[in-house]
Amino acid sequence: MPELVTIAEQLLAPVPGGTGRYTRELLRAMAETAPAGWELSSVVSRSGDPEAARVPGVRGPRVLPLPRRALIASWERGLPLWPGGDSVHAMTPLAPPAKRGRGLVVTVHDTVPWTHPETLTPRGVSWHRRAISRAARHADALVVPTAAVAADLAQHLRISVDTQVVGEGVTLDLLTEPDPAVVERLQLPDRYVLAIGTVEPRKGYEHLVRAMAEPTAPDVALLIVGRPGWGDVDIARIAAECGADRVRLLESVSDAELAALFRNAIALAAPSLAEGFGLPVVEAMALGVPVVHSDAPALVEVAGGAGVTVPRADPVALATALRSVADDPAHRAALVAAGIRRAADFTWTQAAHAVWRMHLDIRSRTHR
C-alpha cells in the first residue's frame, strides 16, 4: 500500500499562525479524500508534544529522531534522512532532500523573504530563501496558494519544477452557529472591527490601529486576534500613542470563539503589507462579514472584487473604507452578498483533491 507522509512540524511551532491552521485543515481534508489503497501519515521532529500534531484520520504523528533545529540543519545540508513513505508532502518549505523514486511536493506560502524581507528576521529570510530555492530545483512540484505567489516566485527564482496553485478553504467548525454562552464569555463590544493574524510587522496592525484613531474612522472598537510573533509590535503602545482608546488584543481563541467573533463583527480588516493567501478574508466572507483589505496582490486575488481595497500602509484610506462599511447599510449588504458568493469558490476538500492529484501524477510518472 503506498504511503503519503506529510511534514506536520508547523503544528508544534510556538506560534503556529496561519500555516499551522493551514496544516491542520488540509490534513483533515486529505484524510477524508484519500484515494483507495493509499495511507496518509504525518511526522514531526523530536520537539514539543506530538499530541499537538495529531489529526483524526491521519496515522501518527511519527516522531523523527532529531529535534527541530537539528532536523532543519540536516535537511539543509542534504543528509538523506528520508521521513518514510512513497511520497512526501511538506506543508511549509521545511522538507527533506529529494530522493530518487520517491515523490516530493513542497508548499511555498508566500514570497515575503524576497519582497518584504524587512518584515521577517534576518535569519528567517536567509533560511526561507535557501529552502525554497532548493525545492524549486529539486522537488517534484511546488504548491502555492495564489497565482500572485506563483508569478512573484518566478520573478525571484529559476524554477525547474511544476508549480500548482492550490487555494485554501473555510474551517467547517466556523460555520456552526456559536453557543450564546461563548458569546457572553467573550464580552464583546456592541460594534467592532475584527482583525486576525499573528502580531508581527507584515500584518500591518500599526496602520490599522492608527486608522482607528483617524477622525474619519467609524465609532467602533477594534479587536485583534493573534499571538505575538517576532518584531515587538506593541499594540497597546501604538494605541496609546495615537489615541485609539478602544483596541483589544485576544492572543488565543478556540474555533467556537472565533466563529462568535466573526459573526458579531461589522467588518474584517486585513491591512497586511504582504500575504500569500489571507485565510481570514475567505472565512469572513463565508460568514457574511464585509472585508476591507489592503492592495497586497494575493489579497486582491483572493477577495476577487468582493471586498473593499485600500492602499497598503495608509491609515487615512483604511479609516475611510471602514467607515463606509460600518455606516452604509446598502454598501454593507452588497459586500456581504458578494463575499458569500466568492467564499464558495474555496474549500479544503477542493484543496485536498488537488494535492492528492499531484502525488498520484508523480507516482504514475516514477513507476512507468
Short mmCIF file of C-alpha atoms in Angstrom, two decimals:
data_model
loop_
_atom_site.label_atom_id
_atom_site.label_comp_id
_atom_site.label_asym_id
_atom_site.label_seq_id
_atom_site.Cartn_x
_atom_site.Cartn_y
_atom_site.Cartn_z
CA MET A 1 0.00 0.00 0.00
CA PRO A 2 1.58 3.35 -1.00
CA GLU A 3 2.00 5.88 1.79
CA LEU A 4 1.94 9.67 1.66
CA VAL A 5 3.92 11.16 4.54
CA THR A 6 3.17 14.76 5.49
CA ILE A 7 5.51 17.08 7.38
CA ALA A 8 3.29 18.44 10.17
CA GLU A 9 6.04 20.29 12.06
CA GLN A 10 4.21 23.63 11.96
CA LEU A 11 1.65 22.24 14.40
CA LEU A 12 4.39 22.12 17.06
CA ALA A 13 5.62 25.67 16.44
CA PRO A 14 5.46 28.09 19.41
CA VAL A 15 3.24 30.32 17.26
CA PRO A 16 1.62 28.05 14.62
CA GLY A 17 -0.07 31.03 12.95
CA GLY A 18 -1.86 30.76 9.62
CA THR A 19 0.43 28.00 8.35
CA GLY A 20 -0.45 25.93 11.39
CA ARG A 21 -4.15 26.34 10.66
CA TYR A 22 -3.46 25.50 7.02
CA THR A 23 -1.61 22.33 8.00
CA ARG A 24 -4.35 21.06 10.29
CA GLU A 25 -7.26 21.83 7.98
CA LEU A 26 -5.59 20.43 4.88
CA LEU A 27 -4.61 17.26 6.73
CA ARG A 28 -8.20 16.77 7.88
CA ALA A 29 -9.48 17.15 4.34
CA MET A 30 -6.76 14.89 2.91
CA ALA A 31 -7.73 12.16 5.37
CA GLU A 32 -11.34 12.41 4.19
CA THR A 33 -10.40 12.32 0.49
CA ALA A 34 -7.56 9.76 0.50
CA PRO A 35 -7.59 7.65 -2.69
CA ALA A 36 -8.38 3.96 -2.29
CA GLY A 37 -5.29 1.97 -1.41
CA TRP A 38 -3.30 4.93 -0.04
CA GLU A 39 -2.28 5.51 3.55
CA LEU A 40 -1.85 9.03 4.95
CA SER A 41 0.54 9.68 7.83
CA SER A 42 2.43 12.56 9.42
CA VAL A 43 5.82 13.15 11.00
CA VAL A 44 7.24 15.78 13.36
CA SER A 45 10.61 16.49 14.91
CA ARG A 46 11.58 15.47 18.44
CA SER A 47 10.44 18.85 19.76
CA GLY A 48 7.31 19.63 21.73
CA ASP A 49 4.29 17.44 22.38
CA PRO A 50 3.45 15.25 19.37
CA GLU A 51 -0.16 15.14 20.54
CA ALA A 52 -0.45 18.74 19.35
CA ALA A 53 0.09 17.44 15.81
CA ARG A 54 -2.44 14.62 15.96
CA VAL A 55 -5.19 14.90 13.34
CA PRO A 56 -8.15 12.48 13.09
CA GLY A 57 -7.79 10.07 10.19
CA VAL A 58 -4.04 10.67 9.82
CA ARG A 59 -1.71 7.98 11.13
CA GLY A 60 0.82 9.38 13.57
CA PRO A 61 2.48 11.69 14.03
CA ARG A 62 5.63 9.62 14.00
CA VAL A 63 8.45 11.39 15.83
CA LEU A 64 11.67 11.73 13.86
CA PRO A 65 14.93 11.13 15.78
CA LEU A 66 16.13 14.74 15.69
CA PRO A 67 14.92 17.93 17.42
CA ARG A 68 13.70 20.73 15.17
CA ARG A 69 16.91 22.69 14.76
CA ALA A 70 18.98 19.58 14.10
CA LEU A 71 16.40 18.32 11.60
CA ILE A 72 16.39 21.66 9.76
CA ALA A 73 20.20 21.71 9.65
CA SER A 74 20.41 18.10 8.49
CA TRP A 75 17.96 18.53 5.63
CA GLU A 76 19.57 21.81 4.63
CA ARG A 77 22.95 20.08 4.36
CA GLY A 78 21.46 17.40 2.15
CA LEU A 79 21.66 14.50 4.59
CA PRO A 80 19.41 11.72 3.24
CA LEU A 81 17.13 11.47 6.27
CA TRP A 82 14.02 10.48 4.34
CA PRO A 83 10.96 10.57 6.65
CA GLY A 84 9.47 7.46 5.09
CA GLY A 85 6.70 6.83 2.63
CA ASP A 86 6.43 6.64 -1.11
CA SER A 87 5.74 10.35 -1.37
CA VAL A 88 6.24 13.31 0.97
CA HIS A 89 4.11 16.43 1.21
CA ALA A 90 5.76 19.35 3.01
CA MET A 91 3.22 21.80 4.41
CA THR A 92 5.92 24.51 4.55
CA PRO A 93 9.38 24.85 2.92
CA LEU A 94 10.76 22.55 5.66
CA ALA A 95 11.34 19.43 3.55
CA PRO A 96 13.85 16.61 3.15
CA PRO A 97 16.22 16.39 0.19
CA ALA A 98 14.59 14.78 -2.83
CA LYS A 99 15.01 11.02 -3.16
CA ARG A 100 15.13 9.08 -6.39
CA GLY A 101 11.97 7.09 -6.98
CA ARG A 102 10.02 8.95 -4.28
CA GLY A 103 7.69 11.92 -4.68
CA LEU A 104 8.29 15.26 -3.01
CA VAL A 105 5.89 18.22 -3.07
CA VAL A 106 6.78 21.39 -1.14
CA THR A 107 4.42 24.21 -0.16
CA VAL A 108 5.54 27.84 -0.55
CA HIS A 109 3.05 30.10 1.20
CA ASP A 110 4.42 33.48 0.13
CA THR A 111 7.39 35.37 -1.29
CA VAL A 112 7.85 37.68 1.68
CA PRO A 113 11.55 36.69 2.09
CA TRP A 114 12.19 38.45 -1.24
CA THR A 115 9.51 41.12 -1.47
CA HIS A 116 9.37 42.32 2.15
CA PRO A 117 12.46 40.97 3.94
CA GLU A 118 12.27 43.78 6.47
CA THR A 119 9.12 42.19 7.93
CA LEU A 120 10.99 39.00 8.89
CA THR A 121 14.04 38.24 10.99
CA PRO A 122 17.32 38.17 9.01
CA ARG A 123 17.71 34.51 9.96
CA GLY A 124 14.21 33.72 8.75
CA VAL A 125 14.81 35.49 5.44
CA SER A 126 18.03 33.58 4.83
CA TRP A 127 16.63 30.17 5.69
CA HIS A 128 13.43 30.57 3.67
CA ARG A 129 15.32 31.75 0.60
CA ARG A 130 17.64 28.75 0.75
CA ALA A 131 14.90 26.21 1.45
CA ILE A 132 12.57 27.50 -1.26
CA SER A 133 15.41 27.73 -3.77
CA ARG A 134 16.31 24.08 -3.16
CA ALA A 135 12.71 23.00 -3.55
CA ALA A 136 12.39 24.98 -6.78
CA ARG A 137 15.29 23.00 -8.21
CA HIS A 138 14.92 19.52 -6.76
CA ALA A 139 11.35 18.79 -5.61
CA ASP A 140 8.86 17.15 -7.96
CA ALA A 141 6.42 20.04 -7.61
CA LEU A 142 5.63 23.19 -5.65
CA VAL A 143 2.27 24.17 -4.19
CA VAL A 144 1.46 27.88 -3.89
CA PRO A 145 -1.83 29.35 -2.59
CA THR A 146 -2.38 32.02 -5.25
CA ALA A 147 -1.36 32.91 -8.77
CA ALA A 148 0.15 36.08 -7.28
CA VAL A 149 2.64 33.98 -5.32
CA ALA A 150 3.41 31.84 -8.38
CA ALA A 151 4.14 34.91 -10.51
CA ASP A 152 6.21 36.57 -7.82
CA LEU A 153 8.19 33.41 -7.16
CA ALA A 154 9.06 33.09 -10.84
CA GLN A 155 10.50 36.62 -10.77
CA HIS A 156 12.89 35.77 -7.97
CA LEU A 157 13.87 32.18 -8.72
CA ARG A 158 14.67 29.93 -11.60
CA ILE A 159 12.06 27.22 -11.11
CA SER A 160 12.79 23.80 -12.59
CA VAL A 161 9.67 22.00 -11.31
CA ASP A 162 5.93 22.13 -11.80
CA THR A 163 4.16 24.84 -9.77
CA GLN A 164 0.48 24.46 -8.99
CA VAL A 165 -1.91 26.94 -7.39
CA VAL A 166 -3.98 25.29 -4.67
CA GLY A 167 -6.25 27.60 -2.71
CA GLU A 168 -7.37 27.24 0.88
CA GLY A 169 -10.79 26.84 2.47
CA VAL A 170 -13.12 27.59 5.34
CA THR A 171 -12.95 25.57 8.55
CA LEU A 172 -16.31 23.83 8.88
CA ASP A 173 -16.35 24.43 12.65
CA LEU A 174 -16.62 28.15 11.95
CA LEU A 175 -19.87 27.65 10.07
CA THR A 176 -21.62 26.27 13.16
CA GLU A 177 -23.81 28.75 15.00
CA PRO A 178 -21.90 29.70 18.17
CA ASP A 179 -23.25 28.87 21.60
CA PRO A 180 -24.69 32.01 23.23
CA ALA A 181 -22.61 31.18 26.31
CA VAL A 182 -19.45 31.54 24.19
CA VAL A 183 -20.55 34.96 23.00
CA GLU A 184 -21.35 36.04 26.56
CA ARG A 185 -17.98 34.80 27.83
CA LEU A 186 -16.12 36.93 25.27
CA GLN A 187 -17.85 40.12 26.50
CA LEU A 188 -17.84 41.60 23.02
CA PRO A 189 -18.44 45.30 22.31
CA ASP A 190 -21.70 46.19 20.56
CA ARG A 191 -19.86 47.13 17.35
CA TYR A 192 -16.30 46.34 16.38
CA VAL A 193 -13.87 45.79 13.54
CA LEU A 194 -12.08 42.44 13.65
CA ALA A 195 -8.53 41.62 12.52
CA ILE A 196 -6.94 38.17 12.67
CA GLY A 197 -3.33 37.04 12.37
CA THR A 198 -0.03 36.75 14.19
CA VAL A 199 1.06 40.10 15.62
CA GLU A 200 4.12 40.86 13.53
CA PRO A 201 5.24 43.71 11.23
CA ARG A 202 3.93 42.45 7.89
CA LYS A 203 0.34 42.19 9.13
CA GLY A 204 0.05 45.99 9.06
CA TYR A 205 -1.53 46.28 12.50
CA GLU A 206 0.27 49.51 13.28
CA HIS A 207 -1.52 51.16 10.36
CA LEU A 208 -4.84 49.62 11.38
CA VAL A 209 -4.61 50.88 14.95
CA ARG A 210 -3.66 54.34 13.71
CA ALA A 211 -6.57 54.21 11.27
CA MET A 212 -8.99 53.70 14.16
CA ALA A 213 -7.76 56.98 15.68
CA GLU A 214 -8.44 58.97 12.49
CA PRO A 215 -11.37 61.44 12.50
CA THR A 216 -12.88 59.55 9.55
CA ALA A 217 -12.82 56.19 11.33
CA PRO A 218 -16.07 54.50 12.38
CA ASP A 219 -17.06 54.98 16.01
CA VAL A 220 -16.47 51.34 16.94
CA ALA A 221 -13.95 49.19 18.82
CA LEU A 222 -11.09 47.20 17.26
CA LEU A 223 -10.47 43.57 18.22
CA ILE A 224 -7.24 41.94 17.08
CA VAL A 225 -6.91 38.17 17.38
CA GLY A 226 -3.36 36.86 17.21
CA ARG A 227 -0.44 35.68 19.24
CA PRO A 228 2.66 37.87 19.46
CA GLY A 229 5.20 36.93 16.80
CA TRP A 230 8.58 38.49 16.21
CA GLY A 231 9.24 42.20 15.79
CA ASP A 232 7.94 43.59 19.09
CA VAL A 233 4.74 45.03 17.64
CA ASP A 234 3.24 46.54 20.80
CA ILE A 235 -0.45 47.07 20.08
CA ALA A 236 -1.14 48.75 23.42
CA ARG A 237 1.73 51.21 22.97
CA ILE A 238 0.69 52.12 19.43
CA ALA A 239 -2.90 52.64 20.56
CA ALA A 240 -1.81 54.89 23.42
CA GLU A 241 0.45 56.93 21.13
CA CYS A 242 -2.24 57.70 18.59
CA GLY A 243 -5.22 57.89 20.92
CA ALA A 244 -7.10 54.80 19.76
CA ASP A 245 -8.82 54.07 23.06
CA ARG A 246 -10.94 51.03 22.14
CA VAL A 247 -8.41 48.47 20.99
CA ARG A 248 -8.37 44.95 22.44
CA LEU A 249 -5.95 42.11 21.76
CA LEU A 250 -7.01 38.46 22.12
CA GLU A 251 -3.96 36.23 21.92
CA SER A 252 -5.61 32.84 21.59
CA VAL A 253 -9.18 31.77 20.85
CA SER A 254 -10.93 28.49 20.09
CA ASP A 255 -12.76 27.87 16.81
CA ALA A 256 -16.06 28.36 18.66
CA GLU A 257 -14.88 31.72 19.96
CA LEU A 258 -13.52 32.68 16.55
CA ALA A 259 -16.89 31.89 14.98
CA ALA A 260 -18.57 34.17 17.51
CA LEU A 261 -16.04 36.93 16.89
CA PHE A 262 -16.64 36.74 13.14
CA ARG A 263 -20.42 36.70 13.34
CA ASN A 264 -20.64 39.76 15.58
CA ALA A 265 -18.11 41.91 13.71
CA ILE A 266 -19.20 44.78 11.48
CA ALA A 267 -16.17 44.19 9.24
CA LEU A 268 -12.92 42.29 8.92
CA ALA A 269 -9.83 44.41 8.34
CA ALA A 270 -6.92 42.77 6.52
CA PRO A 271 -4.28 45.52 6.27
CA SER A 272 -1.30 43.25 5.52
CA LEU A 273 1.74 44.61 3.76
CA ALA A 274 2.27 41.16 2.21
CA GLU A 275 0.33 37.91 2.14
CA GLY A 276 0.36 34.61 0.31
CA PHE A 277 -3.38 33.95 0.61
CA GLY A 278 -5.20 35.65 3.50
CA LEU A 279 -7.36 32.92 5.01
CA PRO A 280 -9.35 35.22 7.34
CA VAL A 281 -10.63 37.05 4.25
CA VAL A 282 -12.32 33.92 2.93
CA GLU A 283 -13.56 32.89 6.37
CA ALA A 284 -15.11 36.31 6.96
CA MET A 285 -16.83 36.31 3.59
CA ALA A 286 -18.25 32.83 4.18
CA LEU A 287 -19.79 34.08 7.43
CA GLY A 288 -21.32 37.19 5.89
CA VAL A 289 -18.79 39.69 7.22
CA PRO A 290 -17.73 42.55 4.89
CA VAL A 291 -13.99 42.74 4.23
CA VAL A 292 -11.70 45.73 3.88
CA HIS A 293 -8.28 44.62 2.70
CA SER A 294 -5.01 46.10 1.53
CA ASP A 295 -3.86 46.08 -2.09
CA ALA A 296 -1.40 43.26 -1.44
CA PRO A 297 -1.72 41.23 -4.69
CA ALA A 298 -2.69 37.94 -3.04
CA LEU A 299 -5.47 39.61 -1.03
CA VAL A 300 -6.80 41.31 -4.15
CA GLU A 301 -6.80 37.94 -5.94
CA VAL A 302 -8.50 36.04 -3.14
CA ALA A 303 -11.13 38.71 -2.49
CA GLY A 304 -11.95 38.74 -6.19
CA GLY A 305 -13.62 42.16 -6.06
CA ALA A 306 -15.91 41.15 -3.19
CA GLY A 307 -14.10 43.33 -0.65
CA VAL A 308 -13.02 46.97 -0.38
CA THR A 309 -9.40 47.52 -1.43
CA VAL A 310 -7.21 50.22 0.13
CA PRO A 311 -3.53 51.11 -0.37
CA ARG A 312 -1.10 49.45 1.99
CA ALA A 313 0.20 51.46 4.96
CA ASP A 314 -2.42 54.18 4.50
CA PRO A 315 -4.34 54.72 7.77
CA VAL A 316 -6.50 57.52 6.35
CA ALA A 317 -7.73 55.41 3.43
CA LEU A 318 -8.29 52.45 5.73
CA ALA A 319 -10.32 54.55 8.17
CA THR A 320 -12.50 55.93 5.40
CA ALA A 321 -13.15 52.49 3.92
CA LEU A 322 -14.08 51.00 7.29
CA ARG A 323 -16.49 53.86 7.94
CA SER A 324 -18.18 53.33 4.58
CA VAL A 325 -18.81 49.71 5.52
CA ALA A 326 -19.93 50.46 9.06
CA ASP A 327 -22.27 53.36 8.27
CA ASP A 328 -23.76 52.50 4.87
CA PRO A 329 -26.26 49.59 5.15
CA ALA A 330 -26.69 49.26 1.38
CA HIS A 331 -22.94 49.11 0.79
CA ARG A 332 -22.58 46.61 3.59
CA ALA A 333 -25.36 44.38 2.23
CA ALA A 334 -23.81 44.36 -1.24
CA LEU A 335 -20.43 43.35 0.19
CA VAL A 336 -21.98 40.58 2.27
CA ALA A 337 -23.73 39.08 -0.77
CA ALA A 338 -20.64 39.33 -2.96
CA GLY A 339 -18.46 37.83 -0.22
CA ILE A 340 -20.67 34.81 0.28
CA ARG A 341 -20.56 34.09 -3.46
CA ARG A 342 -16.79 34.49 -3.54
CA ALA A 343 -16.14 32.28 -0.50
CA ALA A 344 -17.97 29.40 -2.18
CA ASP A 345 -15.00 29.10 -4.56
CA PHE A 346 -12.71 27.96 -1.73
CA THR A 347 -12.98 24.68 0.19
CA TRP A 348 -10.49 22.44 1.94
CA THR A 349 -11.99 19.46 0.11
CA GLN A 350 -11.08 21.01 -3.24
CA ALA A 351 -7.59 21.73 -1.95
CA ALA A 352 -7.15 18.16 -0.71
CA HIS A 353 -8.25 16.67 -4.03
CA ALA A 354 -5.76 18.91 -5.85
CA VAL A 355 -2.91 17.82 -3.58
CA TRP A 356 -3.75 14.14 -3.95
CA ARG A 357 -3.83 14.50 -7.76
CA MET A 358 -0.32 15.91 -7.68
CA HIS A 359 1.03 12.94 -5.74
CA LEU A 360 -0.86 10.43 -7.88
CA ASP A 361 0.56 12.01 -11.04
CA ILE A 362 4.08 11.94 -9.62
CA ARG A 363 3.73 8.30 -8.64
CA SER A 364 2.44 7.36 -12.09
CA ARG A 365 5.46 9.05 -13.69
CA THR A 366 8.02 7.47 -11.39
CA HIS A 367 6.58 3.98 -11.81
CA ARG A 368 6.30 3.82 -15.57
#
